[in-house]
Amino acid sequence: MVLARLILGLLALAPMTGYDVKKHVDSTVRHFWAADKAQVYRALATLVKDGYATVEVIPQEGRPARQEHRITDAGRAALREWLASPLPAHADRDPFLARLFFAGDLDRADVVTLLGQRRAQTEQLLAALTAMRSAPSADRATYLRTATLDNGLAHARAELEWLDAVERDLP
């Protein structure tokens, strides 16, 4: 359900094709919510079926028709309701931490390799998020979108510090 509401939020910004939605997911909310192409298209189909979005087929010369999705009034209401609803308990699922938790029987070098893999992923994420960062805006919506990016940056920096400490102190 969260992905569908995120997509409603994106459609509230502008009408989009499924391709556009996926591109925006990857370039705006990826630091806190990931979705593959199939998930995006399934969520769009459900939003249309539920009446929260419409789809308009726009013919194009020499190319397949564009299927542009637009949020409906019911979709805006559902988005507002979700935004104002009580926040569920946060439940992390992290395959890396699951591996590290049970890595006590690995050789030290294997644990260091595991930490190094996570470090490389986190450094890539930090670089990508840093590239997305722009000056904060006085506009509340832009400010809040930037604040979520700042959260991602803070988490990536903290993760790198933690990885350094784990490797440094690893027996």
mmCIF file of C-alpha atoms in Angstrom:
data_model
loop_
_atom_site.group_PDB
_atom_site.id
_atom_site.type_symbol
_atom_site.label_atom_id
_atom_site.label_comp_id
_atom_site.label_asym_id
_atom_site.label_seq_id
_atom_site.Cartn_x
_atom_site.Cartn_y
_atom_site.Cartn_z
ATOM 1 C CA MET A 1 0.000 0.000 0.000
ATOM 2 C CA VAL A 2 2.840 2.425 0.695
ATOM 3 C CA LEU A 3 4.106 2.206 -2.887
ATOM 4 C CA ALA A 4 0.625 2.993 -4.209
ATOM 5 C CA ARG A 5 0.444 6.058 -1.952
ATOM 6 C CA LEU A 6 3.917 7.164 -3.000
ATOM 7 C CA ILE A 7 2.793 6.894 -6.621
ATOM 8 C CA LEU A 8 -0.315 8.947 -5.827
ATOM 9 C CA GLY A 9 2.018 11.567 -4.380
ATOM 10 C CA LEU A 10 4.056 11.591 -7.571
ATOM 11 C CA LEU A 11 0.916 11.796 -9.716
ATOM 12 C CA ALA A 12 -0.217 14.729 -7.563
ATOM 13 C CA LEU A 13 2.893 16.550 -8.807
ATOM 14 C CA ALA A 14 2.174 15.870 -12.502
ATOM 15 C CA PRO A 15 0.554 13.323 -14.839
ATOM 16 C CA MET A 16 3.018 10.536 -15.660
ATOM 17 C CA THR A 17 3.425 7.385 -17.670
ATOM 18 C CA GLY A 18 4.514 4.216 -15.909
ATOM 19 C CA TYR A 19 8.014 4.838 -17.237
ATOM 20 C CA ASP A 20 7.949 8.374 -15.791
ATOM 21 C CA VAL A 21 6.740 7.074 -12.417
ATOM 22 C CA LYS A 22 9.556 4.509 -12.261
ATOM 23 C CA LYS A 23 12.091 7.170 -13.227
ATOM 24 C CA HIS A 24 10.783 9.505 -10.509
ATOM 25 C CA VAL A 25 10.768 6.734 -7.898
ATOM 26 C CA ASP A 26 14.424 6.064 -8.709
ATOM 27 C CA SER A 27 15.410 9.738 -8.667
ATOM 28 C CA THR A 28 13.362 11.070 -5.758
ATOM 29 C CA VAL A 29 12.219 8.513 -3.173
ATOM 30 C CA ARG A 30 14.711 5.693 -3.776
ATOM 31 C CA HIS A 31 16.679 6.613 -0.645
ATOM 32 C CA PHE A 32 13.737 5.465 1.471
ATOM 33 C CA TRP A 33 11.528 3.349 -0.800
ATOM 34 C CA ALA A 34 12.629 1.046 -3.605
ATOM 35 C CA ALA A 35 10.365 -0.445 -6.257
ATOM 36 C CA ASP A 36 11.053 -2.392 -9.398
ATOM 37 C CA LYS A 37 9.308 -1.783 -12.714
ATOM 38 C CA ALA A 38 6.787 -4.603 -12.233
ATOM 39 C CA GLN A 39 5.776 -3.297 -8.796
ATOM 40 C CA VAL A 40 5.242 0.203 -10.198
ATOM 41 C CA TYR A 41 3.066 -1.027 -13.065
ATOM 42 C CA ARG A 42 1.026 -3.298 -10.757
ATOM 43 C CA ALA A 43 0.451 -0.420 -8.352
ATOM 44 C CA LEU A 44 -0.606 1.871 -11.208
ATOM 45 C CA ALA A 45 -3.093 -0.740 -12.459
ATOM 46 C CA THR A 46 -4.528 -1.074 -8.954
ATOM 47 C CA LEU A 47 -4.823 2.700 -8.570
ATOM 48 C CA VAL A 48 -6.751 2.893 -11.845
ATOM 49 C CA LYS A 49 -8.954 -0.077 -10.873
ATOM 50 C CA ASP A 50 -9.696 1.510 -7.480
ATOM 51 C CA GLY A 51 -10.567 4.867 -9.093
ATOM 52 C CA TYR A 52 -7.626 6.731 -7.576
ATOM 53 C CA ALA A 53 -6.049 7.398 -10.966
ATOM 54 C CA THR A 54 -7.134 7.510 -14.571
ATOM 55 C CA VAL A 55 -5.150 6.542 -17.613
ATOM 56 C CA GLU A 56 -5.307 8.394 -20.907
ATOM 57 C CA VAL A 57 -3.937 6.764 -24.042
ATOM 58 C CA ILE A 58 -2.100 9.363 -26.119
ATOM 59 C CA PRO A 59 -1.238 8.234 -29.663
ATOM 60 C CA GLN A 60 2.278 9.003 -30.880
ATOM 61 C CA GLU A 61 3.498 8.934 -34.431
ATOM 62 C CA GLY A 62 5.977 6.132 -35.084
ATOM 63 C CA ARG A 63 6.048 5.055 -31.437
ATOM 64 C CA PRO A 64 3.740 3.167 -29.096
ATOM 65 C CA ALA A 65 0.943 5.202 -27.525
ATOM 66 C CA ARG A 66 1.706 6.880 -24.189
ATOM 67 C CA GLN A 67 -0.417 5.798 -21.264
ATOM 68 C CA GLU A 68 -0.496 8.864 -19.070
ATOM 69 C CA HIS A 69 -1.809 8.462 -15.529
ATOM 70 C CA ARG A 70 -3.523 11.251 -13.615
ATOM 71 C CA ILE A 71 -4.597 11.362 -10.001
ATOM 72 C CA THR A 72 -8.364 11.634 -9.435
ATOM 73 C CA ASP A 73 -10.193 13.523 -6.704
ATOM 74 C CA ALA A 74 -10.675 10.167 -4.952
ATOM 75 C CA GLY A 75 -6.918 9.588 -5.282
ATOM 76 C CA ARG A 76 -6.159 12.982 -3.738
ATOM 77 C CA ALA A 77 -8.522 12.157 -0.861
ATOM 78 C CA ALA A 78 -6.862 8.750 -0.366
ATOM 79 C CA LEU A 79 -3.431 10.392 -0.399
ATOM 80 C CA ARG A 80 -4.513 13.026 2.181
ATOM 81 C CA GLU A 81 -6.081 10.298 4.346
ATOM 82 C CA TRP A 82 -2.866 8.240 4.230
ATOM 83 C CA LEU A 83 -0.702 11.273 5.014
ATOM 84 C CA ALA A 84 -2.832 12.123 8.061
ATOM 85 C CA SER A 85 -3.286 8.534 9.322
ATOM 86 C CA PRO A 86 -1.433 7.170 12.377
ATOM 87 C CA LEU A 87 2.070 6.029 11.584
ATOM 88 C CA PRO A 88 2.552 2.248 11.837
ATOM 89 C CA ALA A 89 5.457 0.841 13.831
ATOM 90 C CA HIS A 90 8.702 0.870 11.874
ATOM 91 C CA ALA A 91 10.022 -2.576 10.989
ATOM 92 C CA ASP A 92 13.452 -2.797 9.391
ATOM 93 C CA ARG A 93 14.431 -5.707 7.196
ATOM 94 C CA ASP A 94 18.090 -5.642 6.334
ATOM 95 C CA PRO A 95 19.708 -8.687 4.698
ATOM 96 C CA PHE A 96 23.176 -7.338 5.520
ATOM 97 C CA LEU A 97 22.446 -7.100 9.256
ATOM 98 C CA ALA A 98 20.866 -10.561 9.165
ATOM 99 C CA ARG A 99 24.114 -11.951 7.724
ATOM 100 C CA LEU A 100 26.325 -9.984 10.079
ATOM 101 C CA PHE A 101 24.290 -11.177 13.077
ATOM 102 C CA PHE A 102 25.184 -14.799 12.268
ATOM 103 C CA ALA A 103 28.684 -14.195 10.869
ATOM 104 C CA GLY A 104 30.500 -15.145 14.071
ATOM 105 C CA ASP A 105 31.649 -18.468 12.605
ATOM 106 C CA LEU A 106 33.193 -16.849 9.521
ATOM 107 C CA ASP A 107 36.889 -16.108 9.300
ATOM 108 C CA ARG A 108 37.783 -12.521 10.148
ATOM 109 C CA ALA A 109 38.719 -11.904 6.499
ATOM 110 C CA ASP A 110 35.253 -13.037 5.357
ATOM 111 C CA VAL A 111 33.596 -10.690 7.830
ATOM 112 C CA VAL A 112 35.815 -7.845 6.618
ATOM 113 C CA THR A 113 34.764 -8.690 3.048
ATOM 114 C CA LEU A 114 31.101 -8.534 4.083
ATOM 115 C CA LEU A 115 31.691 -5.166 5.759
ATOM 116 C CA GLY A 116 33.541 -3.968 2.666
ATOM 117 C CA GLN A 117 30.626 -4.893 0.422
ATOM 118 C CA ARG A 118 28.250 -2.912 2.609
ATOM 119 C CA ARG A 119 30.708 -0.008 2.716
ATOM 120 C CA ALA A 120 30.884 0.086 -1.099
ATOM 121 C CA GLN A 121 27.074 0.065 -1.343
ATOM 122 C CA THR A 122 26.777 2.824 1.245
ATOM 123 C CA GLU A 123 29.450 4.949 -0.437
ATOM 124 C CA GLN A 124 27.574 4.613 -3.747
ATOM 125 C CA LEU A 125 24.340 5.622 -2.033
ATOM 126 C CA LEU A 126 26.018 8.587 -0.347
ATOM 127 C CA ALA A 127 27.422 9.781 -3.685
ATOM 128 C CA ALA A 128 24.050 9.417 -5.397
ATOM 129 C CA LEU A 129 22.220 11.269 -2.626
ATOM 130 C CA THR A 130 24.839 13.999 -2.511
ATOM 131 C CA ALA A 131 24.428 14.512 -6.264
ATOM 132 C CA MET A 132 20.668 14.940 -5.748
ATOM 133 C CA ARG A 133 21.089 17.600 -3.042
ATOM 134 C CA SER A 134 20.163 21.156 -3.928
ATOM 135 C CA ALA A 135 19.625 24.309 -1.920
ATOM 136 C CA PRO A 136 16.675 24.139 0.481
ATOM 137 C CA SER A 137 13.579 26.049 -0.493
ATOM 138 C CA ALA A 138 11.169 28.222 1.427
ATOM 139 C CA ASP A 139 8.355 26.250 -0.246
ATOM 140 C CA ARG A 140 7.138 23.674 2.321
ATOM 141 C CA ALA A 141 6.739 20.809 -0.162
ATOM 142 C CA THR A 142 10.240 21.255 -1.591
ATOM 143 C CA TYR A 143 11.690 21.753 1.881
ATOM 144 C CA LEU A 144 10.143 18.486 3.123
ATOM 145 C CA ARG A 145 11.336 16.530 0.074
ATOM 146 C CA THR A 146 14.833 17.906 0.713
ATOM 147 C CA ALA A 147 14.534 16.994 4.394
ATOM 148 C CA THR A 148 13.927 13.327 3.467
ATOM 149 C CA LEU A 149 17.065 13.471 1.335
ATOM 150 C CA ASP A 150 18.989 14.947 4.272
ATOM 151 C CA ASN A 151 17.734 12.024 6.380
ATOM 152 C CA GLY A 152 19.127 9.596 3.806
ATOM 153 C CA LEU A 153 22.462 11.438 3.788
ATOM 154 C CA ALA A 154 22.658 11.375 7.593
ATOM 155 C CA HIS A 155 21.894 7.657 7.681
ATOM 156 C CA ALA A 156 24.523 6.881 5.029
ATOM 157 C CA ARG A 157 27.179 8.885 6.872
ATOM 158 C CA ALA A 158 26.279 7.209 10.184
ATOM 159 C CA GLU A 159 26.396 3.780 8.502
ATOM 160 C CA LEU A 160 29.915 4.476 7.209
ATOM 161 C CA GLU A 161 31.081 5.548 10.682
ATOM 162 C CA TRP A 162 29.510 2.427 12.197
ATOM 163 C CA LEU A 163 31.137 0.158 9.568
ATOM 164 C CA ASP A 164 34.531 1.720 10.337
ATOM 165 C CA ALA A 165 34.026 1.079 14.063
ATOM 166 C CA VAL A 166 32.890 -2.545 13.561
ATOM 167 C CA GLU A 167 35.869 -3.341 11.344
ATOM 168 C CA ARG A 168 38.307 -1.505 13.629
ATOM 169 C CA ASP A 169 37.043 -3.296 16.769
ATOM 170 C CA LEU A 170 36.434 -6.717 15.161
ATOM 171 C CA PRO A 171 38.208 -9.427 17.190
#
